[in-house]
C-alpha atoms as one frame of an Amber mdcrd trajectory, in Angstrom:
protein
 120.197 -61.569  30.968 116.761 -60.588  29.138 113.981 -59.750  31.379 110.737
 -61.410  30.870 108.084 -58.948  32.015 105.891 -60.486  34.997 102.644 -62.342
  35.102  99.957 -59.999  35.426  99.050 -59.352  39.222  95.550 -57.417  40.714
  96.967 -53.625  42.487  95.272 -51.835  44.788  96.098 -48.256  44.761  94.357
 -45.609  47.383  94.301 -41.899  46.600  92.297 -39.225  47.629  93.228 -38.078
  44.286  93.154 -38.907  41.116  92.526 -37.301  37.166  90.739 -35.160  36.314
  91.604 -33.346  39.581  94.357 -30.687  38.462  97.386 -31.494  40.854 100.790
 -33.101  40.963  99.470 -36.078  42.762  96.517 -36.591  40.000  98.899 -36.403
  37.287 101.041 -38.961  38.725  99.084 -41.774  39.169  97.190 -41.203  36.027
 100.053 -42.170  34.925 100.913 -44.891  36.993  97.080 -46.508  36.364  97.750
 -46.344  32.804 101.344 -47.489  32.484 100.382 -50.771  35.434  96.926 -51.505
  33.023  98.936 -51.232  30.018 101.072 -53.961  31.839  98.252 -56.518  31.659
  97.633 -55.543  35.809  94.014 -56.262  37.330  93.781 -52.401  38.997  91.508
 -51.823  42.154  91.143 -48.208  42.064  89.920 -46.951  45.697  89.435 -43.122
  46.069  86.486 -40.390  46.795  84.098 -39.184  44.652  84.627 -36.340  42.650
  82.077 -33.716  42.432  78.527 -35.037  40.750  79.646 -38.916  41.578  78.216
 -41.175  43.528  80.631 -43.450  45.923  80.443 -46.890  43.859  81.857 -49.028
  42.410  82.257 -49.636  38.094  85.013 -51.959  36.678  86.064 -51.270  32.820
  87.779 -54.510  31.549  91.305 -54.240  34.070  90.166 -51.487  36.706  87.871
 -51.710  39.153  87.045 -48.184  39.976  85.637 -47.898  43.644  84.393 -44.735
  44.507  84.060 -44.082  49.317  82.777 -40.981  50.100  84.535 -37.825  51.114
  84.387 -34.376  52.277  85.813 -31.737  50.544  89.231 -30.026  52.464  88.833
 -26.747  53.528  90.254 -24.550  50.954  90.538 -26.795  48.220  86.774 -26.796
  47.781  88.040 -29.225  44.603  89.467 -31.821  46.508  88.688 -34.124  49.687
  89.561 -36.669  52.423  88.940 -39.865  51.438  86.356 -41.130  54.625  87.747
 -44.237  56.364  86.617 -47.844  54.858  87.826 -50.332  56.482  84.633 -52.671
  55.854  84.202 -51.770  52.087  87.551 -52.375  51.613  88.081 -55.966  53.545
  84.624 -57.047  52.081  86.345 -55.776  48.422  89.944 -57.319  49.633  88.432
 -60.650  50.425  86.218 -61.267  47.188  89.519 -60.002  45.192  92.227 -60.369
  47.171  95.228 -57.989  45.751  98.614 -59.206  45.762  99.993 -55.233  47.258
  98.553 -52.811  47.777  99.891 -48.545  47.333  98.684 -46.120  49.457  99.152
 -42.456  47.817  97.544 -40.495  50.739  97.781 -40.956  53.939  94.520 -39.249
  55.225  91.277 -40.385  57.182  91.158 -43.321  53.623  94.561 -44.083  53.410
  94.492 -44.721  57.299  91.807 -47.191  57.392  93.526 -49.097  54.197  96.601
 -49.561  55.926  94.689 -50.723  59.170  92.628 -53.785  56.757  95.647 -54.176
  54.102  97.737 -55.720  57.659  94.785 -56.857  59.600  94.815 -59.605  56.661
  98.214 -59.454  55.514  98.098 -58.287  52.594 101.511 -56.209  51.993 101.479
 -52.071  51.345 104.021 -49.629  49.869 103.522 -46.100  50.014 104.086 -42.534
  48.173 105.132 -39.299  49.959 104.109 -36.609  47.752 103.098 -33.941  49.397
 104.724 -32.363  52.422 102.620 -31.376  54.743 105.341 -31.296  57.375 106.321
 -28.642  55.576 102.519 -26.744  55.023 101.587 -25.891  58.766 103.989 -23.059
  58.634 102.025 -21.158  55.569  99.055 -22.686  57.649  99.710 -21.106  61.016
  99.616 -24.981  62.639 102.628 -24.436  64.436 101.162 -26.661  67.220 100.274
 -29.100  64.723 103.685 -29.700  63.261 105.293 -32.141  65.426 101.982 -34.098
  66.326 101.066 -34.496  62.135 105.146 -35.726  62.077 104.211 -38.564  64.260
 101.158 -39.289  62.148 103.444 -38.923  58.952 106.649 -41.574  60.574 104.429
 -44.205  62.440 101.873 -44.625  59.205 104.237 -44.659  56.507 106.787 -46.764
  58.548 104.393 -49.223  58.770 104.414 -49.478  55.097 107.020 -51.875  53.649
 108.287 -48.963  51.210 108.203 -45.396  51.180 108.740 -44.305  47.494 109.914
 -40.463  46.914 109.762 -38.451  43.902 113.403 -36.796  44.349 117.092 -37.137
  46.122 116.569 -33.709  48.208 113.201 -35.392  49.259 114.573 -38.851  50.055
 117.288 -37.337  52.323 114.716 -34.873  54.253 112.696 -37.710  55.329 115.373
 -39.267  56.172 116.173 -37.001  58.433 112.704 -36.904  60.100 113.401 -40.998
  61.223 110.990 -42.038  57.876 112.797 -45.632  57.138 112.947 -48.203  54.149
 112.902 -45.181  51.042 112.752 -45.861  47.489 113.389 -43.660  44.493 110.785
 -43.449  42.523 111.107 -40.597  40.252 108.833 -38.511  37.705 108.548 -38.144
  34.057 107.370 -35.625  31.728 105.670 -36.310  28.852 108.264 -34.658  25.918
 105.263 -34.947  22.715 101.994 -33.441  24.276 105.115 -30.245  25.986 107.006
 -29.099  23.166 108.241 -26.570  22.320 106.531 -26.420  19.112 103.378 -25.435
  20.555 104.780 -22.310  20.671 100.938 -19.812  18.881 101.817 -16.251  18.296
  97.941 -15.843  18.481  98.338 -16.997  22.166 101.055 -14.498  21.894  99.306
 -12.073  21.130  96.302 -12.874  22.739  99.396 -11.594  25.601  99.871  -8.510
  24.373 103.052 -10.187  23.540 104.787  -9.171  20.390 107.794 -11.242  18.503
 110.530  -9.501  20.345 108.935  -9.354  24.379 109.614 -11.916  27.253 106.536
 -13.857  28.395 107.438 -15.163  32.116 104.947 -18.244  33.281 103.719 -19.696
  36.601 101.400 -22.690  36.535 100.835 -24.414  39.795  98.495 -24.114  42.368
  97.333 -20.463  44.102  97.844 -20.893  47.379 100.777 -19.580  50.274 102.380
 -22.816  49.979 103.545 -22.120  47.569 105.478 -18.547  47.908 103.997 -16.287
  45.684 104.469 -13.214  47.567 108.830 -13.649  46.056 106.597 -13.661  42.937
 104.780 -10.361  43.500 108.251  -9.249  44.805 110.676 -10.592  41.619 107.841
  -9.264  39.158 108.072  -5.594  41.060 110.913  -5.623  41.068 111.439  -6.538
  37.151 109.537  -4.581  35.814 110.821  -1.153  38.078 114.132  -2.300  36.600
 113.303  -3.550  32.650 114.247  -1.504  29.754 114.315  -3.564  26.558 112.325
  -6.411  25.720 109.052  -5.776  27.346 108.231  -7.912  29.931 104.664  -9.599
  30.769 103.404 -12.515  33.255 100.915 -15.411  32.886  99.901 -16.877  35.643
  98.196 -20.725  35.627  96.200 -22.256  37.518  93.780 -21.418  41.008  94.079
 -21.044  44.425  92.942 -19.903  47.132  95.874 -17.131  46.997  94.187 -15.883
  43.163  91.919 -13.452  44.609  94.432 -11.481  46.499  97.368 -12.312  43.992
  94.742 -11.034  41.584  94.920  -7.660  43.498  98.847  -7.665  43.364  99.475
  -8.082  40.620  97.187  -5.917  38.407  99.371  -6.584  35.466  99.198  -9.745
  35.753  96.940 -12.081  33.456  95.039 -15.014  34.562  94.235 -17.340  33.075
  92.636 -20.049  35.225  93.104 -23.538  34.839  94.618 -25.066  32.186  94.731
 -28.994  31.066  95.547 -31.092  27.949  96.835 -28.666  24.871  95.805 -25.599
  26.281  98.246 -25.787  28.829 100.953 -27.303  26.316 100.587 -24.351  23.982
 100.869 -21.604  27.053 103.905 -23.295  27.973 105.540 -23.234  24.832 104.122
 -19.273  23.896 106.539 -18.723  27.010 109.892 -17.676  27.039 110.612 -17.731
  31.517 108.913 -20.505  33.956 109.363 -18.790  37.359 108.354 -20.871  39.704
 109.354 -20.215  43.934 108.261 -22.892  45.795 109.997 -24.753  48.418 107.656
 -27.539  49.325 107.596 -29.614  47.026 108.278 -33.198  46.060 109.180 -32.796
  42.887 107.466 -30.364  40.779 106.094 -31.391  37.717 105.783 -28.275  36.326
 109.326 -27.665  36.596 110.282 -30.952  34.051 106.526 -30.061  31.998 108.374
 -26.989  31.393 112.079 -27.532  30.262 110.394 -29.821  27.800 108.050 -26.663
  26.865 111.540 -25.273  26.397 111.737 -22.149  28.725 114.162 -21.439  30.913
 113.222 -21.872  34.690 114.336 -20.158  37.292 113.891 -21.879  40.832 115.118
 -22.624  44.070 117.764 -25.644  44.183 115.016 -28.168  45.411 113.036 -31.580
  44.373 112.727 -31.724  40.544 115.061 -28.257  39.482 118.247 -29.825  41.969
 117.873 -33.140  40.002 116.722 -32.355  36.939 118.475 -28.586  36.169 122.523
 -27.782  36.424 122.862 -24.369  37.376 123.077 -21.445  34.497 123.420 -23.756
  32.300 120.030 -25.866  32.138 118.035 -23.390  34.229 118.587 -21.379  36.323
 118.818 -22.177  40.907 118.425 -20.723  43.582 120.341 -21.635  47.008 116.691
 -22.360  48.673 115.616 -19.601  50.898 117.819 -16.938  49.145 115.179 -14.820
  47.482 118.014 -12.599  46.945 119.363 -14.927  44.708 116.463 -16.092  42.898
 115.638 -12.326  41.573 119.103 -12.030  40.803 118.732 -15.220  38.309 116.123
 -13.597  37.199 116.480 -10.493  36.177 120.045 -12.064  34.042 117.211 -15.136
  31.854 115.716 -11.672  31.147 118.963  -9.966  30.487 121.098 -12.162  28.571
 119.102 -12.781  25.360 122.506 -15.752  24.267 122.133 -17.907  27.619 119.151
 -17.824  27.729 118.752 -19.269  24.492 121.450 -21.909  25.527 119.511 -22.423
  28.510 116.281 -23.519  26.855 117.784 -25.857  24.324 119.789 -27.936  27.182
 116.767 -27.711  29.195 114.876 -29.535  26.237 117.625 -31.665  25.670 117.636
 -32.835  29.729 113.206 -33.165  29.719 113.401 -35.648  26.496 116.085 -38.192
  29.070 112.403 -38.199  31.191 110.512 -40.287  30.272 107.121 -42.341  32.225
 107.766 -45.433  30.984 110.370 -45.551  33.054 108.899 -44.710  36.425 106.336
 -47.113  35.836 108.939 -50.156  35.570 110.536 -48.794  38.553 106.741 -48.980
  40.091 106.073 -51.724  38.952 108.718 -53.536  40.313 108.290 -52.123  43.868
 104.931 -53.754  43.370 105.890 -57.445  42.321 108.766 -56.816  45.707 106.022
 -56.036  48.028 104.095 -59.168  46.267 106.713 -60.852  47.551 107.147 -60.646
  51.047 104.684 -61.607  53.384 104.378 -58.970  55.866 103.572 -59.606  60.048
 100.487 -58.654  60.697 100.004 -55.749  63.403  99.516 -56.612  66.623  97.541
 -53.151  67.080  96.855 -50.607  65.050  95.789 -47.654  66.883  92.076 -46.228
  66.273  91.724 -43.336  64.938
């Protein structure tokens, strides 16, 4: 049976981060927005004003951007909390009522959008893009863990569906008491991230010869990303390596950057990269080192795989979903640092194994295109639009 495309709808997407900001949530939201616009839907993109921007509206074809006021997130000067905007949203939605609302973030802006949509009877779905419940340990906020989890459970269980990035996250959130979970997944652009972008001149700038190995790490440099293991793994590799020569390149920035520069004086820090420079950095390396345990997905894992790198990661999120151990990458049980380091040592030592893994990694990544993810996202929104949620009797004030 042929499924005809649904007629264009109006959807509202509420998020506290969006391109050109550099993070997995912004990247995902950018892909989803572009995909929905290509399917002839009308979009209201509601987000905090960034940098020198002022709150206000901007319309371009089927995209209506509504920028609201925000406050910087401590430790992340380039990110903001969106301030509550219930009155502005009510005015907008009375004039241009969306068929469904998608909440990408759970901060004050997302809370006010949830409250407003429920009062107006507009169907709402949400996405769980960041593992806030895991961050409390890294930022010494243990006393706030339970209150934060109660809020997250309340927030997401008020929506018709909560979309998640991976099946491991789906199981974890179900265990924590979130209901009506749906698997969305993530894609990767296998034309942008491609082994042919390998650049010998860039490798030479890194000091890497033809037969040297470049270990690459890409991501936010922050305590919740487990940078201590990156340091420990590199130190142990240097202490035990013979040949080939090893080099470490770190792409990104964040609150742990200064500390990492002191602890890894021989590493190359590029700062944040996007577009062609990022694709060139991936393809010019050999092994991708990813010690994080707090990912909802980890787009950088599939970007590295698409670029033909051998990934060393923990068996969770994107790595769990798309890597077969010792076939298309190497996986360590979560929190087993010794196994992680042993896997990395094996990848540096076994040239034939590494070559095979890189080929299989690229093959697997090429099966993950964004168009299927966008189509799945569209189906969730259309299904929500066909349902009329019960109006909230009482939505707690913040």
